[in-house]
JSON list of C-alpha atoms in Angstrom, two decimals:
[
{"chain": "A", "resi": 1, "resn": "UNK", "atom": "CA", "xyz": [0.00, 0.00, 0.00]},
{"chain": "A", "resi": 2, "resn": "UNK", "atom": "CA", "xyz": [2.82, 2.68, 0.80]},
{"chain": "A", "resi": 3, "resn": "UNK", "atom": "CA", "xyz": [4.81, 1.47, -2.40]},
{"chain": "A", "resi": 4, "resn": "UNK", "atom": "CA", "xyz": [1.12, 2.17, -4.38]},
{"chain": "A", "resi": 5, "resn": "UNK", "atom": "CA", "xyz": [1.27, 5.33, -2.67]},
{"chain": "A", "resi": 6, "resn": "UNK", "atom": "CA", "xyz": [4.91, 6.33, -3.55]},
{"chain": "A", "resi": 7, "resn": "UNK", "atom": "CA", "xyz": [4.62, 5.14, -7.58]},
{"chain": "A", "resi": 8, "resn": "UNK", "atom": "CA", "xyz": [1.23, 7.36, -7.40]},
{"chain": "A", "resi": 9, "resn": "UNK", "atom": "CA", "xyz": [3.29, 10.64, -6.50]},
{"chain": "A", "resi": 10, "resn": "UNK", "atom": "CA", "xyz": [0.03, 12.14, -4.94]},
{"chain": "A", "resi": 11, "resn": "UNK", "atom": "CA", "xyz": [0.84, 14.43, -2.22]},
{"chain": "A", "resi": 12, "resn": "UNK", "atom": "CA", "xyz": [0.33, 11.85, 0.27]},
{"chain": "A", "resi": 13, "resn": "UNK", "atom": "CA", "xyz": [2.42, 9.76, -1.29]},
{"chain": "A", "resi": 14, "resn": "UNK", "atom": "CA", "xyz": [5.50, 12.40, -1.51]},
{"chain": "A", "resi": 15, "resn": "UNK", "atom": "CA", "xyz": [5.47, 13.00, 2.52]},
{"chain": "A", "resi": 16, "resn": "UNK", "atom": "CA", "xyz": [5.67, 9.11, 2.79]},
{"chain": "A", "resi": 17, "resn": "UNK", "atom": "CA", "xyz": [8.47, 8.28, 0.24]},
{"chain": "A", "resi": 18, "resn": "UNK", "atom": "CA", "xyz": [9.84, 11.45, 2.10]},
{"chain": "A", "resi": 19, "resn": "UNK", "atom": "CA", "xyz": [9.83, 9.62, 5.43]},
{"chain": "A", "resi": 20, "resn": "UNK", "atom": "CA", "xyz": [10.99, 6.28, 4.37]},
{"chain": "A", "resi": 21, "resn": "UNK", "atom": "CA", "xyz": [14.16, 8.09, 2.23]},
{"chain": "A", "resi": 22, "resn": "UNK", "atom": "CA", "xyz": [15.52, 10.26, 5.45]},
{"chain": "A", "resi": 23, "resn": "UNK", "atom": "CA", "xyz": [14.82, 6.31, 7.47]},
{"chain": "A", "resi": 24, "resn": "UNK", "atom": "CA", "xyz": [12.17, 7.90, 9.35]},
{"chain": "A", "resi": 25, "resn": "UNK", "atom": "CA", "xyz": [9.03, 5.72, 10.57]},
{"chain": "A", "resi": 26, "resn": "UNK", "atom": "CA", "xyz": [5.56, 6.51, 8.96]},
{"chain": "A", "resi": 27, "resn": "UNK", "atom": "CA", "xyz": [3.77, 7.94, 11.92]},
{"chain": "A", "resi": 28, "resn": "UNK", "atom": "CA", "xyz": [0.58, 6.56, 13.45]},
{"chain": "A", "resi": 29, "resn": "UNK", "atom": "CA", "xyz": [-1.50, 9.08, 12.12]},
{"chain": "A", "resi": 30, "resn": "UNK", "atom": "CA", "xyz": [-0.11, 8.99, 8.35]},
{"chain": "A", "resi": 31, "resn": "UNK", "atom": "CA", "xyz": [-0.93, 5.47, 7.92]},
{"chain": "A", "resi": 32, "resn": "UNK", "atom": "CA", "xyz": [-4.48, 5.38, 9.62]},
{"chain": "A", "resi": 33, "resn": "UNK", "atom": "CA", "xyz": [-4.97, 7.96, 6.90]},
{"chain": "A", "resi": 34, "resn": "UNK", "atom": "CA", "xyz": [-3.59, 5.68, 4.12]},
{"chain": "A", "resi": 35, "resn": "UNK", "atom": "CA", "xyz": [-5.65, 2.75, 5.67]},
{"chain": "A", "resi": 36, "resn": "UNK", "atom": "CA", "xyz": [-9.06, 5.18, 5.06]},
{"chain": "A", "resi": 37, "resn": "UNK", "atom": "CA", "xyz": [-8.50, 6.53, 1.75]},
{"chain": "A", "resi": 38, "resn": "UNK", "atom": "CA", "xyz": [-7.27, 2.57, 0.46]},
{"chain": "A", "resi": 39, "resn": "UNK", "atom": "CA", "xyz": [-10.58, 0.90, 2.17]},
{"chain": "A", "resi": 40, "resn": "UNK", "atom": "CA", "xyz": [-13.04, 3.49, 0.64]},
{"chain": "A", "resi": 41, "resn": "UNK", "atom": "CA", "xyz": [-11.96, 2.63, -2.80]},
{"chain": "A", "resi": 42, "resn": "UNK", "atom": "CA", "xyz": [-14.94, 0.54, -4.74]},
{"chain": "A", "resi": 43, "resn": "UNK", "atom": "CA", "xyz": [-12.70, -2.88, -4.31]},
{"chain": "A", "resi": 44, "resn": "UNK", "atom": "CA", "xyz": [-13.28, -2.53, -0.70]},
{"chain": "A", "resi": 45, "resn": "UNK", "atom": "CA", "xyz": [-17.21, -1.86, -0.83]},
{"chain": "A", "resi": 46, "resn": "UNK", "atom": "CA", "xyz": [-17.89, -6.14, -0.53]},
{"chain": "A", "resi": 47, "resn": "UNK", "atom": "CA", "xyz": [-15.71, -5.85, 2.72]},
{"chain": "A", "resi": 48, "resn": "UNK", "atom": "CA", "xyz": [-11.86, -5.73, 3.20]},
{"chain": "A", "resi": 49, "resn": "UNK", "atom": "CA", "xyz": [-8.81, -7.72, 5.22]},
{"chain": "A", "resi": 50, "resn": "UNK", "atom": "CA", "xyz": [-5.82, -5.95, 7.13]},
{"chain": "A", "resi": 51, "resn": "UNK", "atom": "CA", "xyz": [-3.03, -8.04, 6.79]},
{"chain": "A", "resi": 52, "resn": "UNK", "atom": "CA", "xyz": [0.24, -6.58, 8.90]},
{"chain": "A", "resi": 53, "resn": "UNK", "atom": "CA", "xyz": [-2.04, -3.82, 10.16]},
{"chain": "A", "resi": 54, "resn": "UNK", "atom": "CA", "xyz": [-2.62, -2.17, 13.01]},
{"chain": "A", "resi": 55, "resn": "UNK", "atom": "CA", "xyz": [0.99, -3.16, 14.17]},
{"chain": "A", "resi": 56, "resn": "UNK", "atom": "CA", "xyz": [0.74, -0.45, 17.20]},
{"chain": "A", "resi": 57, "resn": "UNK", "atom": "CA", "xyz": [-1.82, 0.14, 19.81]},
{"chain": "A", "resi": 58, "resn": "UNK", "atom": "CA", "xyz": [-2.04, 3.48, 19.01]},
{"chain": "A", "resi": 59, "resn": "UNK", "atom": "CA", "xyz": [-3.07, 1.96, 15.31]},
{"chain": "A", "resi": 60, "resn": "UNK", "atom": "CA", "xyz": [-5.34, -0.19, 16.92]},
{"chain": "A", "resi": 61, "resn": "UNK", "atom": "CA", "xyz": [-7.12, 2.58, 18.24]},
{"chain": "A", "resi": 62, "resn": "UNK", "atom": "CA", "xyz": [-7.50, 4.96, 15.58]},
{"chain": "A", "resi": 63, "resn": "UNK", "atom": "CA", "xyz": [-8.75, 1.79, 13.50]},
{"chain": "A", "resi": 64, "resn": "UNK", "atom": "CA", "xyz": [-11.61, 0.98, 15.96]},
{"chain": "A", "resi": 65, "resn": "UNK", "atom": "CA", "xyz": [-12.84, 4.43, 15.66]},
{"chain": "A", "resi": 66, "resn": "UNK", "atom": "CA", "xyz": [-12.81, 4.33, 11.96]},
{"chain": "A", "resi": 67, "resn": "UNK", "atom": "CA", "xyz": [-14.49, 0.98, 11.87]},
{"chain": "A", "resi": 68, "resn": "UNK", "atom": "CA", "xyz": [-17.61, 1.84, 14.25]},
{"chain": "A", "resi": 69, "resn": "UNK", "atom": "CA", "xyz": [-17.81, 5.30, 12.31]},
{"chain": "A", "resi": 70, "resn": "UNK", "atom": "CA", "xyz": [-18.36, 3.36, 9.08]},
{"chain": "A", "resi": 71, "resn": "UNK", "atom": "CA", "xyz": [-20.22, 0.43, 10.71]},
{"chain": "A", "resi": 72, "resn": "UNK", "atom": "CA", "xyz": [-18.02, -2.45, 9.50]},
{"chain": "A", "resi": 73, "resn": "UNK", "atom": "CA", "xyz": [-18.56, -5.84, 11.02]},
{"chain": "A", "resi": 74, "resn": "UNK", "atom": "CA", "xyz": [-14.92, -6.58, 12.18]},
{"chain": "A", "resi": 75, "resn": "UNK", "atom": "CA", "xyz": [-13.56, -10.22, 12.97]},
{"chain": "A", "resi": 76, "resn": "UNK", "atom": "CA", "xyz": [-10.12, -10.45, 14.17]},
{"chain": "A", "resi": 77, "resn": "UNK", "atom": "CA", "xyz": [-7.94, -13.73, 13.24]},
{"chain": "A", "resi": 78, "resn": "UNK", "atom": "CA", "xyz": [-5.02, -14.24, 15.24]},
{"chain": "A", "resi": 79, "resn": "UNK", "atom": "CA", "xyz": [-2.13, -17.05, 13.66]},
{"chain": "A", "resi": 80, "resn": "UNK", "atom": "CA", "xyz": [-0.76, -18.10, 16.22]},
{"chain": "A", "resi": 81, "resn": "UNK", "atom": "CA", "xyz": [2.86, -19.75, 15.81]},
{"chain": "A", "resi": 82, "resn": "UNK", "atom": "CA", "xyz": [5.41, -20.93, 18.30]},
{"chain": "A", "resi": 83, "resn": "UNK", "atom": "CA", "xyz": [8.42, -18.62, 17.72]},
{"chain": "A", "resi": 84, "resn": "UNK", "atom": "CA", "xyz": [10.69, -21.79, 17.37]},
{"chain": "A", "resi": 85, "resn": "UNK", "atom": "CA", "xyz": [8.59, -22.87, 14.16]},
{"chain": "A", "resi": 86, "resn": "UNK", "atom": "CA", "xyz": [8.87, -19.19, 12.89]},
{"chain": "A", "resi": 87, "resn": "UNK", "atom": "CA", "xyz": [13.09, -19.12, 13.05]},
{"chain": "A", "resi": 88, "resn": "UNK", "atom": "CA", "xyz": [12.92, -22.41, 11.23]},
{"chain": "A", "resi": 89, "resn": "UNK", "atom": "CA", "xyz": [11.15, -21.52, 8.53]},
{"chain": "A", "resi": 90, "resn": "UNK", "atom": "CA", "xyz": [12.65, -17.94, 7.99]},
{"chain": "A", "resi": 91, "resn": "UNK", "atom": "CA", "xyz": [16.31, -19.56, 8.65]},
{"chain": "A", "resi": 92, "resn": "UNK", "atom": "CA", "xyz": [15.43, -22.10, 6.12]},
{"chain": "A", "resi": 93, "resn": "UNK", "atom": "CA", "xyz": [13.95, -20.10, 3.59]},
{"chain": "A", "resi": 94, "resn": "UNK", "atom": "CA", "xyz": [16.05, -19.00, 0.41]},
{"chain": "A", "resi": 95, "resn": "UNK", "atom": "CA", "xyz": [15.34, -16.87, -2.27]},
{"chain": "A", "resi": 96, "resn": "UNK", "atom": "CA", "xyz": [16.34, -16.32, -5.87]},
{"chain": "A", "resi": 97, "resn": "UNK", "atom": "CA", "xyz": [18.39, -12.89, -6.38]},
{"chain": "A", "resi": 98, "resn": "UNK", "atom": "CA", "xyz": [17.28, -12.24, -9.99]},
{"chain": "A", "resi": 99, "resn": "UNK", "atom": "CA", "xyz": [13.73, -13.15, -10.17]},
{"chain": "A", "resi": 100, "resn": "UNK", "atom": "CA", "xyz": [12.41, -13.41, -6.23]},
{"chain": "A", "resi": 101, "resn": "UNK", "atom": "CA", "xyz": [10.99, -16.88, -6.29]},
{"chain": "A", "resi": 102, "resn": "UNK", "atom": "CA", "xyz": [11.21, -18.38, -2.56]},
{"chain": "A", "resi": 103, "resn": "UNK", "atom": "CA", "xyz": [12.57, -21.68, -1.76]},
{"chain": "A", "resi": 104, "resn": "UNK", "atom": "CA", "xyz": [12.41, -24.09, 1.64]},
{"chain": "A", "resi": 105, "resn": "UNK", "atom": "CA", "xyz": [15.71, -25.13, 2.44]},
{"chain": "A", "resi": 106, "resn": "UNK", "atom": "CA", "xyz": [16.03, -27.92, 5.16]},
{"chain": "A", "resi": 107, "resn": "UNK", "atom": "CA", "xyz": [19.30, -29.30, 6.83]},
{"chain": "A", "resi": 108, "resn": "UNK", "atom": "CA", "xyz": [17.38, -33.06, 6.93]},
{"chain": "A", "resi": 109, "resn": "UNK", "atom": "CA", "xyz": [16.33, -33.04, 3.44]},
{"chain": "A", "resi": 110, "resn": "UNK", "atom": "CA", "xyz": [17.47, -35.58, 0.67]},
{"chain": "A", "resi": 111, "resn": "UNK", "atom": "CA", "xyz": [17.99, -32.99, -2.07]},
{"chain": "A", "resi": 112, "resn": "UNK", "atom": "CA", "xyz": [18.18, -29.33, -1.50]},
{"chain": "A", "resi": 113, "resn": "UNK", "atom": "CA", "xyz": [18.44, -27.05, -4.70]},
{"chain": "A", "resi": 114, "resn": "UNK", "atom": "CA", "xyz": [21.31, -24.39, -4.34]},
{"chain": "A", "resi": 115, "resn": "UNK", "atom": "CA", "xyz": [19.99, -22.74, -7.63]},
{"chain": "A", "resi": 116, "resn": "UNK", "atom": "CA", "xyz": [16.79, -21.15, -9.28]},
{"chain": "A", "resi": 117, "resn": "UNK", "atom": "CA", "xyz": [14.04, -23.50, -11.38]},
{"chain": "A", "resi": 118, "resn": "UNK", "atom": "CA", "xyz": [13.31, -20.11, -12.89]},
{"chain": "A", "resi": 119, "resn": "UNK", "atom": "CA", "xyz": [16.51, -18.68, -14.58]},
{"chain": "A", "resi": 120, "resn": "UNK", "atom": "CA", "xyz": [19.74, -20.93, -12.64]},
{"chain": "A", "resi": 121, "resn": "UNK", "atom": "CA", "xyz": [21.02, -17.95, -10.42]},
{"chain": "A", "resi": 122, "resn": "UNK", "atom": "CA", "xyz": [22.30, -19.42, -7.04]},
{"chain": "A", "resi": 123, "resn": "UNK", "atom": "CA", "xyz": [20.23, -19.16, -3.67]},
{"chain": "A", "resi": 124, "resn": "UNK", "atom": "CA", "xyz": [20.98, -16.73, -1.18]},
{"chain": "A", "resi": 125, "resn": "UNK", "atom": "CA", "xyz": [19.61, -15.79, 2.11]},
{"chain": "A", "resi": 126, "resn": "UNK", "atom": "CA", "xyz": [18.23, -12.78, 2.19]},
{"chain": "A", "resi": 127, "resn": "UNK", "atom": "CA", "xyz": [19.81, -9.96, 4.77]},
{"chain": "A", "resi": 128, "resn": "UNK", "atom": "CA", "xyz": [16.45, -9.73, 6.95]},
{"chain": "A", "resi": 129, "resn": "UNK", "atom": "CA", "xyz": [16.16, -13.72, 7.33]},
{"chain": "A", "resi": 130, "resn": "UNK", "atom": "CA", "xyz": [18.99, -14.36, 9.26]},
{"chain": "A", "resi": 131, "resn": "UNK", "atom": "CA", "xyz": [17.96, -15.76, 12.58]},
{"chain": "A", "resi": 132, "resn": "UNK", "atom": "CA", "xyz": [19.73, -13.18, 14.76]},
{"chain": "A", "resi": 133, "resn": "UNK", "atom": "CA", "xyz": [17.77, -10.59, 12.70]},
{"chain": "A", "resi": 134, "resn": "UNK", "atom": "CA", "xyz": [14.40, -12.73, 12.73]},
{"chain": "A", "resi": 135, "resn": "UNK", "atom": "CA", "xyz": [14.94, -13.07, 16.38]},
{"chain": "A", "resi": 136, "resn": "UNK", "atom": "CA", "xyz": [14.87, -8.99, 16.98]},
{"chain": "A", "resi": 137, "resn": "UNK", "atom": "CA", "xyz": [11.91, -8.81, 14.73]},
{"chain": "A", "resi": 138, "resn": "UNK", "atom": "CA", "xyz": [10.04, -11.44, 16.78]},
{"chain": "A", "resi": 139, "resn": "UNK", "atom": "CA", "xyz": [11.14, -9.58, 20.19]},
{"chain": "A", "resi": 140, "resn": "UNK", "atom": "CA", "xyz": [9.66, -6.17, 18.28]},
{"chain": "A", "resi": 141, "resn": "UNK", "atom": "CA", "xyz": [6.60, -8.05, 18.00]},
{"chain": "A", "resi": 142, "resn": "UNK", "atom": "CA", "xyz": [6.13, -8.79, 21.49]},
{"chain": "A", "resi": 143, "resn": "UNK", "atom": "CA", "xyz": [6.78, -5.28, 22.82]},
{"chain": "A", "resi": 144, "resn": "UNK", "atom": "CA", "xyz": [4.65, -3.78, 19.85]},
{"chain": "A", "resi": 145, "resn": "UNK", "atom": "CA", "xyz": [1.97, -6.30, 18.11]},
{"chain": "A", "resi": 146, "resn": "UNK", "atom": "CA", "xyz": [1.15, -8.18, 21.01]},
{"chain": "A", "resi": 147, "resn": "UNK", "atom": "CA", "xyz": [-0.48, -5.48, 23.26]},
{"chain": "A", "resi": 148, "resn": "UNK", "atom": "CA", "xyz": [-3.05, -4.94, 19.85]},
{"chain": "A", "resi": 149, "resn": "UNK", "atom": "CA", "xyz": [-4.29, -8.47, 20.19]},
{"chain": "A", "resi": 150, "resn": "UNK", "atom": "CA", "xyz": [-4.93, -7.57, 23.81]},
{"chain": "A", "resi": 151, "resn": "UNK", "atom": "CA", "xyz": [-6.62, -4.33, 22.60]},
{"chain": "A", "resi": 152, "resn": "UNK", "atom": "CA", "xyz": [-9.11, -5.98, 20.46]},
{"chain": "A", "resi": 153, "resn": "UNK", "atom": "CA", "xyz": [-9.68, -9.10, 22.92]},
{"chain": "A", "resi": 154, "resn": "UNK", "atom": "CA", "xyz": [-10.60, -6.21, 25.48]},
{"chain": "A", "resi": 155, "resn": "UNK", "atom": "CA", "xyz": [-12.62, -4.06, 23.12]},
{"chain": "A", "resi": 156, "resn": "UNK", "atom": "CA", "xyz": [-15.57, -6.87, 22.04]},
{"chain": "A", "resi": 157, "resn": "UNK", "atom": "CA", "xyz": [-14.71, -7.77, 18.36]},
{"chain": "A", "resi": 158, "resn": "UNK", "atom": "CA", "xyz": [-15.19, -11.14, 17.29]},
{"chain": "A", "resi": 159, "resn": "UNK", "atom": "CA", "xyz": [-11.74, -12.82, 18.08]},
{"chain": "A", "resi": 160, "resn": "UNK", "atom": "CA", "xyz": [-10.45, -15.97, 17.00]},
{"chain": "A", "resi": 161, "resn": "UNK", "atom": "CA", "xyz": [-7.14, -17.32, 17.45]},
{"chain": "A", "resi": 162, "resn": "UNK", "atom": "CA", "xyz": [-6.10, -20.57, 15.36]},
{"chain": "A", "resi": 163, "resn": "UNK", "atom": "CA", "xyz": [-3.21, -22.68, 15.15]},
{"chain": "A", "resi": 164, "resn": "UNK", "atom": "CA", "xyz": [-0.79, -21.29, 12.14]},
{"chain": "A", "resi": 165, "resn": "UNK", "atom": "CA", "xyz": [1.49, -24.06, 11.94]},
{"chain": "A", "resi": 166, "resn": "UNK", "atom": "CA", "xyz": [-1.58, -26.55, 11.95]},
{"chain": "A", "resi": 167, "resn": "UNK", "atom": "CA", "xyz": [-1.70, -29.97, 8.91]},
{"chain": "A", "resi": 168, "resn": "UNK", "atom": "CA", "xyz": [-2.61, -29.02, 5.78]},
{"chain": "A", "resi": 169, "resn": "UNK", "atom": "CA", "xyz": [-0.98, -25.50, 5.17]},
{"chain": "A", "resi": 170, "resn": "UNK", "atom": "CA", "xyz": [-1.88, -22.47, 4.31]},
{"chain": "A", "resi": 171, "resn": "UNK", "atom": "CA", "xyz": [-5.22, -23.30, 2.16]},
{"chain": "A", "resi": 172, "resn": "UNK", "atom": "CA", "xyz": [-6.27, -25.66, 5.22]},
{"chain": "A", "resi": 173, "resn": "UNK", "atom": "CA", "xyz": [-5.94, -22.49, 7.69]},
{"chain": "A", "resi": 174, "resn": "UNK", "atom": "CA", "xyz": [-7.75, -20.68, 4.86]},
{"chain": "A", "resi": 175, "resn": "UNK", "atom": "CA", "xyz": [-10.56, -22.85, 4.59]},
{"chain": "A", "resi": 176, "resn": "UNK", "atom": "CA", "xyz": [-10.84, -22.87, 8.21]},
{"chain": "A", "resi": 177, "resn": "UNK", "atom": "CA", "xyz": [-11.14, -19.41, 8.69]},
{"chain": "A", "resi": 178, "resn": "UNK", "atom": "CA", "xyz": [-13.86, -19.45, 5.55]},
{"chain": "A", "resi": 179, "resn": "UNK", "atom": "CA", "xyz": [-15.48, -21.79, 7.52]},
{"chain": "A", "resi": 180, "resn": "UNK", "atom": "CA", "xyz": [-15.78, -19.45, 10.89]},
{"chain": "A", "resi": 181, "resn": "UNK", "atom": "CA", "xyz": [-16.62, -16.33, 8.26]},
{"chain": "A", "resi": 182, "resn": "UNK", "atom": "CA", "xyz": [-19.35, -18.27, 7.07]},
{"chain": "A", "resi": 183, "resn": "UNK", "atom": "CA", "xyz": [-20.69, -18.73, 10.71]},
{"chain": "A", "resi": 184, "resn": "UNK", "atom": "CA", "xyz": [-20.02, -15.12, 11.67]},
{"chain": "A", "resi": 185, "resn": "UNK", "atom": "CA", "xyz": [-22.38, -14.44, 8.44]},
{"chain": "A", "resi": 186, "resn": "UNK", "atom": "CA", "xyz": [-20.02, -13.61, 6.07]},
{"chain": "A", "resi": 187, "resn": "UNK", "atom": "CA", "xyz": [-21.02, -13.76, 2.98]},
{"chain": "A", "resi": 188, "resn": "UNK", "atom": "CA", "xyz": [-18.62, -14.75, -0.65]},
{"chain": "A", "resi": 189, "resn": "UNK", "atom": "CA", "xyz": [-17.93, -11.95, -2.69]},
{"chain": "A", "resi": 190, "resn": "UNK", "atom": "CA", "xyz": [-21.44, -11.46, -5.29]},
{"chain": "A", "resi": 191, "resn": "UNK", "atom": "CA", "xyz": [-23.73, -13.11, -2.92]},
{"chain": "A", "resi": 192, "resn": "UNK", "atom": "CA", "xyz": [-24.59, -10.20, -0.57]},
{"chain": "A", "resi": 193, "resn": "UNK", "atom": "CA", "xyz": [-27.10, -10.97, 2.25]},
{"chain": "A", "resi": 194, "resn": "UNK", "atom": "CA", "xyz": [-30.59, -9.79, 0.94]},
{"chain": "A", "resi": 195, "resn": "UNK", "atom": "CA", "xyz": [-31.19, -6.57, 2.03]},
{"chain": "A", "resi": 196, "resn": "UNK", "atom": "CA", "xyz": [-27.91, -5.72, 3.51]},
{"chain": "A", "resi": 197, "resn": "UNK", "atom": "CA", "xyz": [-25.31, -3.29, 2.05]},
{"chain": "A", "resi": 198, "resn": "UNK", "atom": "CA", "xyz": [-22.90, -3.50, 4.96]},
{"chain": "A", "resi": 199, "resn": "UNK", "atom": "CA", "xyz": [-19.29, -4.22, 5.29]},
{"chain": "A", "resi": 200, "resn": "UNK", "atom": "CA", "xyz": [-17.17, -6.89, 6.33]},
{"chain": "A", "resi": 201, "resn": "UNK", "atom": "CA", "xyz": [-13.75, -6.78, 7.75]}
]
C-alpha cells in the first residue's frame, strides 16, 4: 500500500516516500490515513482484510474508531505460531536474487536445490532472514503487536485465534477461517445478504 502510494506521487504519497528516504518511521496518524483513503476505494465496498495492520496500539485505536464510524462488522484472526517454528522456517527459507521466487531449504532433506528453477542464479539468504535478525523482529513483535491483540480481545470484536502451523498449510488455515466467516455471516464476494449493504472486515 505505501509502495502504491509512492509510484502514485500524490501528495500523500510524496510525505511518505519522504519519510521512508531520510529512514524515518511513517507515523501513526499517516498510515491510519492511508488505511481510510485505500478501504473506501470501490474494491473494498464487498468488505476488506488488514493483513500486517494495526501493528501499534495506538493503530489499533485509531482503526476501531474508523471501523464503528463506518459500521463495519470486524472479525479479528489471530495465527498463532510458536516462535521456534517461525526461526525455522525464515532460517530455512532462500530466495532467488534475480527473479524473487522463494525456496524451503532444510538441513534433513534428501535434495536441497542451491539454484533457481526459474533462470539458474544461485540461492541466497536474504539480509532480513537471518535468525539473529528474525529473532529482533520477533522480540519487536512482542513489545509492539502483542499489546493490539490484547486491545481488540478487550474491546468486544469477534476474536479468533487458530493454530498457524496446523496440517494441511496455508489453504487448510484458509478454509478454516472461511469456515468461521461463514458462521459469523459472512457472505462470498457477489452473494450479498438480501437486504444488507454492509461491510465486512
Amino acid at each position: 500500500m505505501l509502495r502504491e502510494r509512492i509510484e502514485r506521487k500524490d501528495p500523500l504519497g510524496l510525505e511518505v516516500a519522504g519519510l521512508i528516504q531520510s529512514g524515518a518511521l511513517v507515523p501513526d496518524q499517516t498510515v491510519n490515513r492511508l488505511v481510510e483513503d485505500r478501504i473506501a476505494q470501490p474494491d473494498g465496498a464487498a468488505g476488506f482484510i488488514l493483513d500486517g495492520y494495526p501493528r501499534t496500539v495506538s493503530q489499533a485505536k485509531i482503526l476501531n474508531e474508523l471501523l464503528q464510524r463506518l459500521q463495519v462488522a470486524t472479525v479479528v484472526v489471530y495465527l498463532k505460531v510458536d516462535y521456534n517454528v517461525i526461526i525455522a522456517r525464515i532460517a530455512g527459507r532462500r530466495q532467488c536474487p534475480v527473479c524473487g521466487a522463494i525456496y524451503s531449504w532444510s538441513p534433513n532433506a534428501s535434495v536441497n536445490s542451491q539454484v533457481c528453477d526459474y533462470d539458474g542464479s544461485r540461492l541466497v539468504v536474504r539480509e532480513d532472514d537471518r535468525e539473529e535478525v528474525v529473532t529482533q523482529r520477533l522480540q519487536a513483535y512482542d513489545r509492539q503487536t502483542a499489546p493490539v491483540m490484547d486491545f481488540f480481545r478487550s474491546s468486544g470484536y469477534t476474536f479468533w485465534e487458530l493454530d498457524g502451523a496446523g496440517s494441511g498449510g496455508p489453504q487448510a488455515i484458509a478454509r478454516r477461517i472461511q469456515e468461521l466467516l461463514k458462521d459469523f455471516g459472512w457472505k462470498p464476494a457477489g452473494q450479498p445478504e438480501p437486504g444488507s449493504d454492509g461491510k465486512q472486515a
